[in-house]
Short mmCIF file of C-alpha atoms in Angstrom, two decimals:
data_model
loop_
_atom_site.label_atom_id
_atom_site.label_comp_id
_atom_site.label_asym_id
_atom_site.label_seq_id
_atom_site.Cartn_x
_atom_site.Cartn_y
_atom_site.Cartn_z
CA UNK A 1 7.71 61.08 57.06
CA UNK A 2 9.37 57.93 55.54
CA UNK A 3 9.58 59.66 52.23
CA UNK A 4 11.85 62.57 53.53
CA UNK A 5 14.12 60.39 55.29
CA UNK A 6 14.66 58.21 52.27
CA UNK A 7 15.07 61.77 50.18
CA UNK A 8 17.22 63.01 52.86
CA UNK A 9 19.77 59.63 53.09
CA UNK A 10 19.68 60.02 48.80
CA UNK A 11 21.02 63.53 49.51
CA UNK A 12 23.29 63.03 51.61
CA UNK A 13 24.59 59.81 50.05
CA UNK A 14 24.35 61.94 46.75
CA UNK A 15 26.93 64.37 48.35
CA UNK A 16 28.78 62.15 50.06
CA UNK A 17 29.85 60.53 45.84
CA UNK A 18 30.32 63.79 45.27
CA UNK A 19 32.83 64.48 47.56
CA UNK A 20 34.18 61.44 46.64
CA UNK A 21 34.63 62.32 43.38
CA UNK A 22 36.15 65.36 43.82
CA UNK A 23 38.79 64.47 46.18
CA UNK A 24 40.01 61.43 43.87
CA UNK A 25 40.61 63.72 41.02
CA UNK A 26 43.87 64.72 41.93
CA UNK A 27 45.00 65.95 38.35
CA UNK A 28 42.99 69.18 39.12
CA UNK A 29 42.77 71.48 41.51
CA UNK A 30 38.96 72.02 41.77
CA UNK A 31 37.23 73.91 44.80
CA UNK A 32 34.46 76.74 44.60
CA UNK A 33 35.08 80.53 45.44
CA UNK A 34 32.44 82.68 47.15
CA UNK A 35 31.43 85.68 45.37
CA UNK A 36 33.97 88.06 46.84
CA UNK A 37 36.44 85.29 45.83
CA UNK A 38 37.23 83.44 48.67
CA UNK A 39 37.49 79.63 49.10
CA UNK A 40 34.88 77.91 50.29
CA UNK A 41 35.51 74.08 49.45
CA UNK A 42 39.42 72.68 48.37
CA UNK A 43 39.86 68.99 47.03
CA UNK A 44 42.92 66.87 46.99
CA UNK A 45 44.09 67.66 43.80
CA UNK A 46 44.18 71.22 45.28
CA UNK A 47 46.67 70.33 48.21
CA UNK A 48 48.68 67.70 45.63
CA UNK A 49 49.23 70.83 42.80
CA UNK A 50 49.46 73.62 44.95
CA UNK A 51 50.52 72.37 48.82
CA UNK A 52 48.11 73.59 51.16
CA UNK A 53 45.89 71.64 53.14
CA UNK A 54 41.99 72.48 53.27
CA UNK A 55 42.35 73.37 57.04
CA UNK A 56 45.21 76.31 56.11
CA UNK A 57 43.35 77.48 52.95
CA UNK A 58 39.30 77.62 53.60
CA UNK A 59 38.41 80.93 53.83
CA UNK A 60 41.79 82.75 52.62
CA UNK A 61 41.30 85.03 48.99
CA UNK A 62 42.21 83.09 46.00
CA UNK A 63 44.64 85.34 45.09
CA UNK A 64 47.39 84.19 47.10
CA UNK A 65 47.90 82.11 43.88
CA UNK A 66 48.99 84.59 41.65
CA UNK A 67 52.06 85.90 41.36
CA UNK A 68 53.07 89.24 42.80
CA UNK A 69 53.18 90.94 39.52
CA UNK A 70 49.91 89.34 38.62
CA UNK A 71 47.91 90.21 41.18
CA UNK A 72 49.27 94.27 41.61
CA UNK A 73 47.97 94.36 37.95
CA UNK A 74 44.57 92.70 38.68
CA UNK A 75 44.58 90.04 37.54
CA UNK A 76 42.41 87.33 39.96
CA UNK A 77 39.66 90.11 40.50
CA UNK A 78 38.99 90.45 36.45
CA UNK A 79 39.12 86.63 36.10
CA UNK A 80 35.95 86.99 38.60
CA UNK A 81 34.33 89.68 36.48
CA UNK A 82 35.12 87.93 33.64
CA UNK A 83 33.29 84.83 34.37
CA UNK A 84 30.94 87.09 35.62
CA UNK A 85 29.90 88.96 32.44
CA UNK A 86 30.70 86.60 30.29
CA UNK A 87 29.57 83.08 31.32
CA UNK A 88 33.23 81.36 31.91
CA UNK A 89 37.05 82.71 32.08
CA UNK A 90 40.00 80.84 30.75
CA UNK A 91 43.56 81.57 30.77
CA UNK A 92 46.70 80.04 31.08
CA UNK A 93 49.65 82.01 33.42
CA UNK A 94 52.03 81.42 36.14
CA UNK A 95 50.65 80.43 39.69
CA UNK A 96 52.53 80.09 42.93
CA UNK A 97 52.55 77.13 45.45
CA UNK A 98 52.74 76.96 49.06
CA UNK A 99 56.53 76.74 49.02
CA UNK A 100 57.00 79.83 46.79
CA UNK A 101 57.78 77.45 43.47
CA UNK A 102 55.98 78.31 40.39
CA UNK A 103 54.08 76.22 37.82
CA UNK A 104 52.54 76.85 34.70
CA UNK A 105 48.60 76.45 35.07
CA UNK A 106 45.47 76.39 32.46
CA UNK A 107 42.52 77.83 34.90
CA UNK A 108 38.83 77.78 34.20
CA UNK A 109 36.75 80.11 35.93
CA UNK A 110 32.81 79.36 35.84
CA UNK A 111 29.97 81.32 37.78
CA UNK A 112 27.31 79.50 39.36
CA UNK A 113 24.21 81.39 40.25
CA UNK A 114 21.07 80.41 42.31
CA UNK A 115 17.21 81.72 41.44
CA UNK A 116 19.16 84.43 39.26
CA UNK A 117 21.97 85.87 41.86
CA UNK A 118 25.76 85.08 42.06
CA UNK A 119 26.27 82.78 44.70
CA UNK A 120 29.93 82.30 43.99
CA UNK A 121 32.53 80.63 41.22
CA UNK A 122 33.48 76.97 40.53
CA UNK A 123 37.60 77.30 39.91
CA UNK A 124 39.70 74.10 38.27
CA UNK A 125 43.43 74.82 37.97
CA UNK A 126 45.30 72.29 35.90
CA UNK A 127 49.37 71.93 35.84
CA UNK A 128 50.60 72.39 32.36
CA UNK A 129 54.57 73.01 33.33
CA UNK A 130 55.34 69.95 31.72
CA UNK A 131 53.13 70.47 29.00
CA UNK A 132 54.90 73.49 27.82
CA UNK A 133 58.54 72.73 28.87
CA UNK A 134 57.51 69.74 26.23
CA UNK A 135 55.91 72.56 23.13
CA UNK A 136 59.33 74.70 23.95
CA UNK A 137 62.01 71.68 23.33
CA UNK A 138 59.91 70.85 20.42
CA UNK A 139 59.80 74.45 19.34
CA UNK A 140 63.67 74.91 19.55
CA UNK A 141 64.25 71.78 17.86
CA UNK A 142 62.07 73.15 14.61
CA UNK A 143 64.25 76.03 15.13
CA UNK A 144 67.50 74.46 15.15
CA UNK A 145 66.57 72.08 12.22
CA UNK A 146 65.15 75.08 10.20
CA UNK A 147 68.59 76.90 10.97
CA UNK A 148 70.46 73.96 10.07
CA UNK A 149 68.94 73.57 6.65
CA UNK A 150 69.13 77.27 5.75
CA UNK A 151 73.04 76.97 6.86
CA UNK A 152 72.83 74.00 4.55
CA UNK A 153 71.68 75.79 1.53
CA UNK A 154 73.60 78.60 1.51
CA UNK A 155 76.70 75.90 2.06
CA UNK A 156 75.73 74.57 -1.08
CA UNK A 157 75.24 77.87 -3.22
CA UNK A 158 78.42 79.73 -1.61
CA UNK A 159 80.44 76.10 -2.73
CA UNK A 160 79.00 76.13 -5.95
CA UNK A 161 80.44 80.04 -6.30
CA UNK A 162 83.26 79.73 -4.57
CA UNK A 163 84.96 77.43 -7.37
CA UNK A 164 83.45 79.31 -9.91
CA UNK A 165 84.71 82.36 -8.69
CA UNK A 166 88.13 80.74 -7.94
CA UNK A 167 88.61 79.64 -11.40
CA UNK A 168 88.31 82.80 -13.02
CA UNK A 169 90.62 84.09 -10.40
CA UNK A 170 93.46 81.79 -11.24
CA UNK A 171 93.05 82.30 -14.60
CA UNK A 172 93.42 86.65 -14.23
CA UNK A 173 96.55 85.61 -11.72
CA UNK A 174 98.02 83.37 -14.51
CA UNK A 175 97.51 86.55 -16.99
CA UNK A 176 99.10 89.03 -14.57
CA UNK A 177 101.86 86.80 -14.12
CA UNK A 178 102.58 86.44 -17.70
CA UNK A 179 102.37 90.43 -18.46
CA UNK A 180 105.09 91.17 -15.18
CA UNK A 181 107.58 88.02 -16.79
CA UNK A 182 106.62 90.28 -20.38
CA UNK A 183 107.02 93.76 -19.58
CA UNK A 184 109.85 94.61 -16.94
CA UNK A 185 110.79 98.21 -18.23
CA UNK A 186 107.74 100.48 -17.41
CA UNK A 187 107.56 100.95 -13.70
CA UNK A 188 104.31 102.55 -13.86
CA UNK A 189 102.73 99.28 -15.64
CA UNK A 190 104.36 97.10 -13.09
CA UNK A 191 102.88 98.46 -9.93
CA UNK A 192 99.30 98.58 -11.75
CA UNK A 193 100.18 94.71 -12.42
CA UNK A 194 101.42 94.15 -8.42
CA UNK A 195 98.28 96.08 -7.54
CA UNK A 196 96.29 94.01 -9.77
CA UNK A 197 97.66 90.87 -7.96
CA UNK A 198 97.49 91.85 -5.02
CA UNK A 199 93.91 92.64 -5.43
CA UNK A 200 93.32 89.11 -7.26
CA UNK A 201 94.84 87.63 -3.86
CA UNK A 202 93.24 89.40 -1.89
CA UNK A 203 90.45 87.55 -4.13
CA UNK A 204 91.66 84.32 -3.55
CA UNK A 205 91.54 85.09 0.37
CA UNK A 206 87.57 85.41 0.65
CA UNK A 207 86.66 82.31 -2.00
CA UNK A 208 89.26 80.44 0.21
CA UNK A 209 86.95 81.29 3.33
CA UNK A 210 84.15 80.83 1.47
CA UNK A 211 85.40 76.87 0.54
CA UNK A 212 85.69 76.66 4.04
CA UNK A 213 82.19 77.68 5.13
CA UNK A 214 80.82 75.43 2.18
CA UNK A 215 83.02 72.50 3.25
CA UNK A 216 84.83 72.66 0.16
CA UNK A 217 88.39 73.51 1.94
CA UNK A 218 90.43 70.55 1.94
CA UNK A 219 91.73 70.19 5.48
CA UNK A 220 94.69 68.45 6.68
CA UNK A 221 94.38 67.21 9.92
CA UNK A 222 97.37 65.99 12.17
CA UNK A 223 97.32 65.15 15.45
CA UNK A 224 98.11 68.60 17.27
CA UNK A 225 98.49 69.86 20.56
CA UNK A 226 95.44 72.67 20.36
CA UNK A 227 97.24 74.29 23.81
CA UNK A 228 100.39 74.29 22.05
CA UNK A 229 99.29 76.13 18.90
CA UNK A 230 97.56 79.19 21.00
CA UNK A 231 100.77 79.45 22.70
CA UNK A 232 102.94 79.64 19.21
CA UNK A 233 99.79 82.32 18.22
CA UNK A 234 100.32 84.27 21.26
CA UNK A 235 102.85 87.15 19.35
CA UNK A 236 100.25 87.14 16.63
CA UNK A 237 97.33 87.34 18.61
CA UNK A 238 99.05 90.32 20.75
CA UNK A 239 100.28 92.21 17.85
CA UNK A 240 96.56 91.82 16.17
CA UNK A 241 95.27 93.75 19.50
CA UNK A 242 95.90 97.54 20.12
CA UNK A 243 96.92 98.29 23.46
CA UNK A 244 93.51 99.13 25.45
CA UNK A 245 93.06 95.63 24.84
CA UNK A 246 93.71 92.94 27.52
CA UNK A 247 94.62 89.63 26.60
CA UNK A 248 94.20 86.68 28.62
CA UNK A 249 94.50 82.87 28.51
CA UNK A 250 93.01 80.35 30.18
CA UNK A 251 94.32 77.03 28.57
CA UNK A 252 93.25 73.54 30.12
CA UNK A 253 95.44 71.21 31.69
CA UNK A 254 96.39 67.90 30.46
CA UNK A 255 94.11 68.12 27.20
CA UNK A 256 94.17 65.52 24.91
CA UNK A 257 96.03 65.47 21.53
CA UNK A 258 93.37 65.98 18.32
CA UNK A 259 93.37 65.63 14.69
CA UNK A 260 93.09 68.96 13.56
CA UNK A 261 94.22 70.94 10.40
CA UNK A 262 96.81 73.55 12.27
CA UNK A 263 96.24 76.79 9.66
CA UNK A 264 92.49 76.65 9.36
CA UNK A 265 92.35 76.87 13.48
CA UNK A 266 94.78 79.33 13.77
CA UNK A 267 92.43 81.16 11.26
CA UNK A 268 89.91 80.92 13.16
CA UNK A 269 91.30 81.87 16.63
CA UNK A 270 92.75 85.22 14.42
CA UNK A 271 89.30 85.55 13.08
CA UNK A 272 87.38 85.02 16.92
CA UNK A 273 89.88 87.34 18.43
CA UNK A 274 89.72 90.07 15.48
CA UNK A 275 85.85 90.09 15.83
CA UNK A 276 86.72 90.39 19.48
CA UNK A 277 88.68 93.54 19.33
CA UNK A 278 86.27 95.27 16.45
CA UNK A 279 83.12 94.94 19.51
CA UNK A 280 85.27 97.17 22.04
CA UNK A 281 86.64 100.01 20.19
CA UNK A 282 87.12 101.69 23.16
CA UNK A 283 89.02 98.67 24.98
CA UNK A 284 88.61 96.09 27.18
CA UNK A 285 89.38 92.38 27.94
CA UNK A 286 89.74 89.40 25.68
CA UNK A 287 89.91 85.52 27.37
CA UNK A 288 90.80 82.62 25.30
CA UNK A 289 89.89 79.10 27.04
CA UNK A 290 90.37 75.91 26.32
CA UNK A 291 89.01 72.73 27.64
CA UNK A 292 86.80 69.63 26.83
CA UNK A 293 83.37 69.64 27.36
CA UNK A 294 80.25 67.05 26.64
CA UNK A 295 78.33 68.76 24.34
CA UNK A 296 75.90 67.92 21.74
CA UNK A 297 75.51 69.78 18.52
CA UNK A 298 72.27 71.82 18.45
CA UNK A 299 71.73 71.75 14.56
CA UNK A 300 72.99 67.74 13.70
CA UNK A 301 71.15 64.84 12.96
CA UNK A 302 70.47 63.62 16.33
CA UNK A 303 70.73 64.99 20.14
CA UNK A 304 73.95 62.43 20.91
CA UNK A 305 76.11 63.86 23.22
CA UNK A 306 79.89 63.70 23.35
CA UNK A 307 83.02 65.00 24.74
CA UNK A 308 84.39 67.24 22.68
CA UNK A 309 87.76 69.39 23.01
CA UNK A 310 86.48 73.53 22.49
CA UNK A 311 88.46 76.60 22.37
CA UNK A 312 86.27 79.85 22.98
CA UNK A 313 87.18 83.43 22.55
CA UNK A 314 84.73 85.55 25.31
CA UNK A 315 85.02 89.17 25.56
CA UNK A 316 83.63 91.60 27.55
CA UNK A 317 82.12 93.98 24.42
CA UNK A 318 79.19 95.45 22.92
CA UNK A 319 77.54 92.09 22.48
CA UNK A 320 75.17 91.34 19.90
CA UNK A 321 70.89 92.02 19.57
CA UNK A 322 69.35 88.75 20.27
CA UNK A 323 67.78 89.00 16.09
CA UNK A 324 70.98 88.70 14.40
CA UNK A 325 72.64 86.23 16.70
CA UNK A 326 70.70 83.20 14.26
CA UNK A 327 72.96 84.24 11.14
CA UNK A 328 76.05 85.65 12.71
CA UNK A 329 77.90 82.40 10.79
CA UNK A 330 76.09 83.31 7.05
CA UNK A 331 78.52 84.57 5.03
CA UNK A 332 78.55 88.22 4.04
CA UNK A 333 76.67 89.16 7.04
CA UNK A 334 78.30 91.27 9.25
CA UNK A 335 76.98 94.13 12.44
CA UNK A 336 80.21 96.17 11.18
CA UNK A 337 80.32 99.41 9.51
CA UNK A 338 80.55 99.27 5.95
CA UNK A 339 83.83 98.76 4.44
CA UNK A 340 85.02 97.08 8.06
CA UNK A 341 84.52 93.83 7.45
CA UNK A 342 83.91 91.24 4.94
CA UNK A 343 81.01 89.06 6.82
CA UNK A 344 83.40 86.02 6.32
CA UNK A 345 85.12 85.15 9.10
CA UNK A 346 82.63 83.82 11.23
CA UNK A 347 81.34 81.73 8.48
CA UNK A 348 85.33 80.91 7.97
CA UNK A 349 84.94 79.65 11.95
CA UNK A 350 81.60 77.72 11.00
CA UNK A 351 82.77 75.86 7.84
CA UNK A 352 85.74 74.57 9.80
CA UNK A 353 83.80 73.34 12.77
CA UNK A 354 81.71 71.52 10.50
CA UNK A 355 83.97 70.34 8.32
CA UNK A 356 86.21 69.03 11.51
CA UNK A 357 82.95 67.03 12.69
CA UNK A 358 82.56 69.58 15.25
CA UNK A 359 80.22 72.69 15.82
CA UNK A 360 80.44 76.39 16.18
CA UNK A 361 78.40 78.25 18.78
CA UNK A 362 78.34 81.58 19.91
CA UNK A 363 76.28 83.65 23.56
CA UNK A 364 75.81 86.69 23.63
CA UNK A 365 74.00 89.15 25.59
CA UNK A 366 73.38 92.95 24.77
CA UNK A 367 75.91 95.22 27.31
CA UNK A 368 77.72 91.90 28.42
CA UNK A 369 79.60 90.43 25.89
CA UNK A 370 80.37 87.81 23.11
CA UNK A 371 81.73 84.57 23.73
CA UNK A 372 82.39 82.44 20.39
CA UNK A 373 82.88 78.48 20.59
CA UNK A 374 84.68 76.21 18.29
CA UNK A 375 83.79 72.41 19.66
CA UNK A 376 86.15 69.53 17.92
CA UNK A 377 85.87 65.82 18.18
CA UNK A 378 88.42 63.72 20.22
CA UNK A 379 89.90 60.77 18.43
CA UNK A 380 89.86 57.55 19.70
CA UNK A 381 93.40 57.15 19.92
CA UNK A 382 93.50 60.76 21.76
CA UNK A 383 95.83 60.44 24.71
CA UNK A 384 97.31 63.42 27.17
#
């Protein structure tokens, strides 16, 4: 009789460290299903990760976990039959919490079985939200860094061509200017020398752009009013715009004065605008804003932020597919129609960002819309 009491007080005490253990493991949700799936037991870690108490969640279906999606589609009852069949289930998947919040959860599913029949499921549910907010800032930063050094690259080889190309080009401008100083009395030969020039300026145009994407331009910055020089655009900018085409401004107050080179960001406030009107061929609205902003630049060396002065050009057009948004700035590529556009001006807008110490950034959304950013630095000595 003394033997079964002191196997009986082992038991219980045996239990009673089990329960012990259970409830200070508060990482985990861990608690045992019956075989239909409801809960039967519910630890502390259950009630820290998911909210409810043992008293408002003994004897409920696990399911009420899941979310509504999840659990029309079947999801908690093949878990069971999973674990089931195959010895264990584990999956990773959204879960819902008392309050209606959701986390991201890594859930292992095990069967436990008595003389050879299912007497129910042991369940752990771990929070892994942080876990993979963590894998997706690391994943966008390989992104951004990958982006930046392909942008890098094809800076380098577009510079290296672009005064290659411009060389040759001056020299076949020099020529055609000699022949028209030569040859003044055959009018046919003259207009196949003005179209010749005009086609070897036209020439001069795109490796011009292309400096400027491969931070070969030089720029000459003065310290500008960047409100001022939309305003003195405004004729420009209309006149650029057919009539189906609404133009609006929305220009920030009190902005402070910037070193900026004046023609390369009128350039590319023509170029924003033009790309603008070519998305809504069948009209629509165009909003130019101004205003300063703390930003940091997505592709540079470090994740600093600043407050930098932006001007953005949103429109309300055909928008862009989410797979060619990455290398809207490379130059030469272009969503027009061929023989519509060059595929330079974006990268015309890119090059001077960069070359300002600023960045270019563009959202977009399918149906909705473009809006295109050009962020530049504030000087110190910046004042209103």
């Amino acid at each position: 009789m003394g033997g079964e009491t002191q196997l009986s007080s082992a038991l219980e005490d045996e239990v009673r460290q089990f329960r012990l253990l259970l409830n200070g493991v508060t990482d985990y949700a861990i608690y045992m299903l019956d075989k239909d799936g409801h809960i039967k037991t519910w630890n502390q870690g259950g009630e820290r990760i998911k909210g409810y108490s043992p008293q408002e969640i003994v004897g409920s279906h696990f399911s009420r976990f899941y979310t509504p999606e999840d659990a029309a589609k079947g999801a908690p009852q093949r878990g069971l039959d999973t674990a089931r069949e195959q010895g264990r289930f584990s999956a990773e998947g959204w879960r819902v919490r008392k309050d209606g919040t959701r986390f991201y959860a890594s859930v292992v599913i095990d069967p436990i079985w008595s003389e050879g029949e299912l007497i129910g499921y042991a369940k752990v549910t771990r929070d892994i939200t942080e876990r993979m907010e963590t894998q997706r800032l690391l994943h966008d930063a390989q992104q951004s860094l990958a982006q930046a050094q392909k942008m890098e690259a094809i800076g380098k080889l577009t510079l290296g061509l672009a005064h290659d190309f411009n060389n040759l080009l001056a020299v076949v401008i020099n020529a055609l200017d000699l022949i028209t100083m030569r040859v003044s009395d055959d009018p046919r030969l003259t207009r196949n020398v003005e179209a010749a020039l005009r086609a070897a300026e036209r020439g001069t145009l795109l490796t011009r752009q292309l400096l400027t994407f491969g931070r070969g331009q030089n720029l000459t910055p003065r310290r500008e009013d960047v409100n001022q020089i939309i305003r003195e655009m405004a004729e420009l900018l209309r006149r650029s715009c057919p009539e189906n085409i609404e133009l609006g401004y929305a220009l920030g107050d009190g902005l402070p004065v910037i070193e900026v080179d004046k023609t390369q960001l009128e350039a590319a406030v023509l170029n924003m605008v033009v790309n603008s009107r070519d998305a809504m061929p069948q009209g629509g609205s165009i909003l130019i804003t101004t205003g300063t902003q703390v930003v940091s630049d997505p592709a540079g060396p470090s994740a600093h932020a600043q407050e930098m002065l932006f001007v953005s050009v949103e429109d309300n057009g055909e928008g862009i597919p989410a797979e060619h948004q990455q290398r809207v700035f490379e130059p030469f590529f272009t969503t027009k129609e061929i023989g519509k556009g060059s595929g330079l001006g974006m990268s015309q807008i890119f090059g001077f960002a960069s070359q300002s110490g600023g960045h270019a950034a563009l959202k977009s959304e399918v149906g909705q819309g473009t809006t295109v950013y050009v962020y530049l630095p504030l000087t110190r000595s910046s004042a209103p």
